[in-house]
Amino acid sequence: SQVLVKALESKHRLKTIYSDVIHDYPDFNKAYLNSRQTVKKILQEYPQIQVVLDVHRDSGLKKRNDTLVRINGKDCAKVLIVVGTAHPHWQQNLAFAQKMESKANELYPGLIKAVRLLKNRTYNQNLHSRALLLEFGSDLNKEEDAIESAKLMAEVLAAVLKN
């Protein structure tokens, strides 16, 4: 996530707000309840925010090769975009996810693993119409895989926002 922020700010001159608050300790099950307060606070302080991204990595996959795509000669972690549907305005988040996927497919085919809808989940996406959960590869990936993907996703996000 820090690489994504750095690329958005330095290359694209997009102001970002970054939070590295730990929300899943000591109780993993309260992570989204805890992070909800952080997101609400940031959105109150900066109401002009255009996008809210929650950056993670997936887990439980069997092989590292399933998480990779080769782009510009480098291994990149595939990015899964997750949209929770347990709130009335989830379609707005989905529309934004589809724009991101479309632009990524245009610029970097294979970078997006999928856009996945999850029922009975909000992931705090009910707090903003362009809020997404991005999973950069999995726990099987090397840090460099995720770093390369973050650089590419900065390009994708900047292109989508410029439209």
mmCIF file of C-alpha atoms in Angstrom:
data_model
loop_
_atom_site.group_PDB
_atom_site.id
_atom_site.type_symbol
_atom_site.label_atom_id
_atom_site.label_comp_id
_atom_site.label_asym_id
_atom_site.label_seq_id
_atom_site.Cartn_x
_atom_site.Cartn_y
_atom_site.Cartn_z
ATOM 1 C CA SER A 1 0.000 0.000 0.000
ATOM 2 C CA GLN A 2 2.894 2.374 0.653
ATOM 3 C CA VAL A 3 4.194 1.832 -2.882
ATOM 4 C CA LEU A 4 0.726 2.549 -4.262
ATOM 5 C CA VAL A 5 0.554 5.788 -2.255
ATOM 6 C CA LYS A 6 4.051 6.857 -3.306
ATOM 7 C CA ALA A 7 3.317 6.253 -7.003
ATOM 8 C CA LEU A 8 -0.013 8.091 -6.844
ATOM 9 C CA GLU A 9 1.563 11.097 -5.152
ATOM 10 C CA SER A 10 4.932 11.362 -6.887
ATOM 11 C CA LYS A 11 4.088 10.305 -10.422
ATOM 12 C CA HIS A 12 0.455 11.346 -10.711
ATOM 13 C CA ARG A 13 0.305 14.221 -8.209
ATOM 14 C CA LEU A 14 -2.747 12.678 -6.530
ATOM 15 C CA LYS A 15 -3.002 13.553 -2.846
ATOM 16 C CA THR A 16 -3.516 10.516 -0.662
ATOM 17 C CA ILE A 17 -4.378 9.869 2.952
ATOM 18 C CA TYR A 18 -2.669 6.754 4.271
ATOM 19 C CA SER A 19 -3.461 4.927 7.492
ATOM 20 C CA ASP A 20 -1.311 2.144 8.887
ATOM 21 C CA VAL A 21 -3.360 1.665 12.042
ATOM 22 C CA ILE A 22 -3.516 -1.993 13.069
ATOM 23 C CA HIS A 23 -7.182 -2.955 13.301
ATOM 24 C CA ASP A 24 -7.040 -6.728 13.705
ATOM 25 C CA TYR A 25 -5.085 -6.965 16.948
ATOM 26 C CA PRO A 26 -5.821 -8.254 19.498
ATOM 27 C CA ASP A 27 -9.112 -9.486 17.990
ATOM 28 C CA PHE A 28 -9.058 -10.386 14.282
ATOM 29 C CA ASN A 29 -12.868 -10.674 14.281
ATOM 30 C CA LYS A 30 -13.206 -6.965 15.106
ATOM 31 C CA ALA A 31 -10.932 -5.723 12.322
ATOM 32 C CA TYR A 32 -13.691 -4.164 10.226
ATOM 33 C CA LEU A 33 -15.501 -2.721 13.236
ATOM 34 C CA ASN A 34 -12.245 -1.064 14.269
ATOM 35 C CA SER A 35 -11.283 0.091 10.781
ATOM 36 C CA ARG A 36 -14.767 1.529 10.301
ATOM 37 C CA GLN A 37 -13.944 4.178 12.908
ATOM 38 C CA THR A 38 -10.713 5.057 11.116
ATOM 39 C CA VAL A 39 -12.451 5.370 7.739
ATOM 40 C CA LYS A 40 -15.268 7.477 9.201
ATOM 41 C CA LYS A 41 -12.784 9.801 10.872
ATOM 42 C CA ILE A 42 -10.773 10.257 7.679
ATOM 43 C CA LEU A 43 -13.886 10.855 5.580
ATOM 44 C CA GLN A 44 -15.135 13.455 8.072
ATOM 45 C CA GLU A 45 -11.792 15.239 8.017
ATOM 46 C CA TYR A 46 -11.420 14.992 4.223
ATOM 47 C CA PRO A 47 -14.915 14.920 2.684
ATOM 48 C CA GLN A 48 -13.496 15.513 -0.807
ATOM 49 C CA ILE A 49 -11.948 12.018 -0.897
ATOM 50 C CA GLN A 50 -12.693 10.383 -4.239
ATOM 51 C CA VAL A 51 -11.702 6.780 -3.491
ATOM 52 C CA VAL A 52 -11.317 4.568 -0.416
ATOM 53 C CA LEU A 53 -9.048 1.530 -0.814
ATOM 54 C CA ASP A 54 -8.552 -1.227 1.717
ATOM 55 C CA VAL A 55 -5.374 -3.081 0.750
ATOM 56 C CA HIS A 56 -4.776 -6.718 1.716
ATOM 57 C CA ARG A 57 -3.351 -9.944 0.433
ATOM 58 C CA ASP A 58 -5.321 -13.132 -0.020
ATOM 59 C CA SER A 59 -4.532 -16.409 1.720
ATOM 60 C CA GLY A 60 -5.332 -20.077 1.438
ATOM 61 C CA LEU A 61 -4.197 -20.478 -2.158
ATOM 62 C CA LYS A 62 -2.218 -23.579 -3.123
ATOM 63 C CA LYS A 63 0.482 -22.411 -5.575
ATOM 64 C CA ARG A 64 2.353 -19.140 -6.022
ATOM 65 C CA ASN A 65 2.115 -19.483 -9.801
ATOM 66 C CA ASP A 66 -1.679 -19.136 -9.517
ATOM 67 C CA THR A 67 -1.170 -15.672 -8.021
ATOM 68 C CA LEU A 68 1.217 -14.355 -10.680
ATOM 69 C CA VAL A 69 1.081 -12.632 -14.031
ATOM 70 C CA ARG A 70 4.119 -11.533 -16.030
ATOM 71 C CA ILE A 71 3.885 -7.911 -17.162
ATOM 72 C CA ASN A 72 6.709 -5.961 -18.776
ATOM 73 C CA GLY A 73 9.081 -8.818 -17.979
ATOM 74 C CA LYS A 74 8.341 -8.769 -14.245
ATOM 75 C CA ASP A 75 6.360 -11.068 -11.956
ATOM 76 C CA CYS A 76 3.320 -9.235 -10.610
ATOM 77 C CA ALA A 77 0.813 -10.361 -8.024
ATOM 78 C CA LYS A 78 -2.662 -10.648 -9.504
ATOM 79 C CA VAL A 79 -5.093 -8.229 -7.887
ATOM 80 C CA LEU A 80 -8.494 -9.373 -6.687
ATOM 81 C CA ILE A 81 -11.090 -6.612 -6.366
ATOM 82 C CA VAL A 82 -13.705 -7.413 -3.724
ATOM 83 C CA VAL A 83 -17.101 -5.732 -3.417
ATOM 84 C CA GLY A 84 -19.389 -6.412 -0.475
ATOM 85 C CA THR A 85 -23.094 -6.447 -1.325
ATOM 86 C CA ALA A 86 -24.617 -6.164 2.156
ATOM 87 C CA HIS A 87 -25.575 -2.514 1.818
ATOM 88 C CA PRO A 88 -28.041 -0.611 -0.387
ATOM 89 C CA HIS A 89 -25.494 1.174 -2.603
ATOM 90 C CA TRP A 90 -23.123 -1.674 -3.425
ATOM 91 C CA GLN A 91 -23.830 -1.262 -7.147
ATOM 92 C CA GLN A 92 -21.895 2.034 -7.092
ATOM 93 C CA ASN A 93 -18.859 0.253 -5.675
ATOM 94 C CA LEU A 94 -19.297 -2.475 -8.288
ATOM 95 C CA ALA A 95 -19.479 0.067 -11.118
ATOM 96 C CA PHE A 96 -16.222 1.601 -9.903
ATOM 97 C CA ALA A 97 -14.621 -1.854 -9.591
ATOM 98 C CA GLN A 98 -15.641 -2.624 -13.173
ATOM 99 C CA LYS A 99 -14.082 0.634 -14.404
ATOM 100 C CA MET A 100 -10.873 -0.308 -12.627
ATOM 101 C CA GLU A 101 -10.964 -3.806 -14.096
ATOM 102 C CA SER A 102 -11.656 -2.511 -17.600
ATOM 103 C CA LYS A 103 -8.796 0.016 -17.486
ATOM 104 C CA ALA A 104 -6.427 -2.583 -16.018
ATOM 105 C CA ASN A 105 -7.350 -5.052 -18.764
ATOM 106 C CA GLU A 106 -6.629 -2.356 -21.324
ATOM 107 C CA LEU A 107 -3.288 -1.312 -19.828
ATOM 108 C CA TYR A 108 -2.058 -4.539 -18.192
ATOM 109 C CA PRO A 109 -3.961 -7.648 -19.300
ATOM 110 C CA GLY A 110 -4.020 -10.311 -16.594
ATOM 111 C CA LEU A 111 -3.285 -7.967 -13.682
ATOM 112 C CA ILE A 112 -6.828 -8.224 -12.327
ATOM 113 C CA LYS A 113 -7.627 -11.716 -11.112
ATOM 114 C CA ALA A 114 -11.360 -10.951 -10.855
ATOM 115 C CA VAL A 115 -13.993 -8.695 -9.401
ATOM 116 C CA ARG A 116 -15.612 -10.768 -6.682
ATOM 117 C CA LEU A 117 -18.949 -9.996 -5.056
ATOM 118 C CA LEU A 118 -19.359 -11.185 -1.472
ATOM 119 C CA LYS A 119 -22.804 -11.352 0.045
ATOM 120 C CA ASN A 120 -23.359 -10.521 3.706
ATOM 121 C CA ARG A 121 -20.255 -8.301 3.730
ATOM 122 C CA THR A 122 -19.768 -4.541 3.604
ATOM 123 C CA TYR A 123 -16.018 -4.083 4.180
ATOM 124 C CA ASN A 124 -16.970 -0.508 5.166
ATOM 125 C CA GLN A 125 -17.844 0.105 1.519
ATOM 126 C CA ASN A 126 -21.174 1.548 2.603
ATOM 127 C CA LEU A 127 -19.229 4.616 3.767
ATOM 128 C CA HIS A 128 -18.221 5.720 0.249
ATOM 129 C CA SER A 129 -19.524 5.163 -3.287
ATOM 130 C CA ARG A 130 -16.042 4.309 -4.584
ATOM 131 C CA ALA A 131 -14.690 2.067 -1.860
ATOM 132 C CA LEU A 132 -12.961 -1.186 -2.777
ATOM 133 C CA LEU A 133 -11.062 -3.993 -1.129
ATOM 134 C CA LEU A 134 -7.947 -4.835 -3.143
ATOM 135 C CA GLU A 135 -6.103 -8.079 -2.487
ATOM 136 C CA PHE A 136 -2.602 -7.986 -3.973
ATOM 137 C CA GLY A 137 -1.701 -11.615 -4.542
ATOM 138 C CA SER A 138 -1.550 -13.867 -1.516
ATOM 139 C CA ASP A 139 0.658 -14.907 1.338
ATOM 140 C CA LEU A 140 2.527 -17.019 -1.242
ATOM 141 C CA ASN A 141 3.783 -13.998 -3.157
ATOM 142 C CA LYS A 142 7.126 -12.323 -2.727
ATOM 143 C CA GLU A 143 7.090 -8.704 -1.641
ATOM 144 C CA GLU A 144 8.472 -7.719 -5.055
ATOM 145 C CA ASP A 145 5.404 -9.254 -6.762
ATOM 146 C CA ALA A 146 3.085 -6.995 -4.772
ATOM 147 C CA ILE A 147 5.312 -3.947 -5.246
ATOM 148 C CA GLU A 148 5.222 -4.336 -9.030
ATOM 149 C CA SER A 149 1.441 -4.700 -8.943
ATOM 150 C CA ALA A 150 1.069 -1.631 -6.749
ATOM 151 C CA LYS A 151 2.989 0.457 -9.297
ATOM 152 C CA LEU A 152 0.704 -0.781 -12.068
ATOM 153 C CA MET A 153 -2.456 -0.264 -10.029
ATOM 154 C CA ALA A 154 -1.391 3.348 -9.432
ATOM 155 C CA GLU A 155 -1.354 3.797 -13.219
ATOM 156 C CA VAL A 156 -4.783 2.194 -13.487
ATOM 157 C CA LEU A 157 -6.324 4.271 -10.704
ATOM 158 C CA ALA A 158 -4.834 7.511 -12.031
ATOM 159 C CA ALA A 159 -6.225 6.790 -15.513
ATOM 160 C CA VAL A 160 -9.693 6.000 -14.137
ATOM 161 C CA LEU A 161 -9.746 9.147 -11.992
ATOM 162 C CA LYS A 162 -8.657 11.327 -14.902
ATOM 163 C CA ASN A 163 -11.768 10.193 -16.770
#
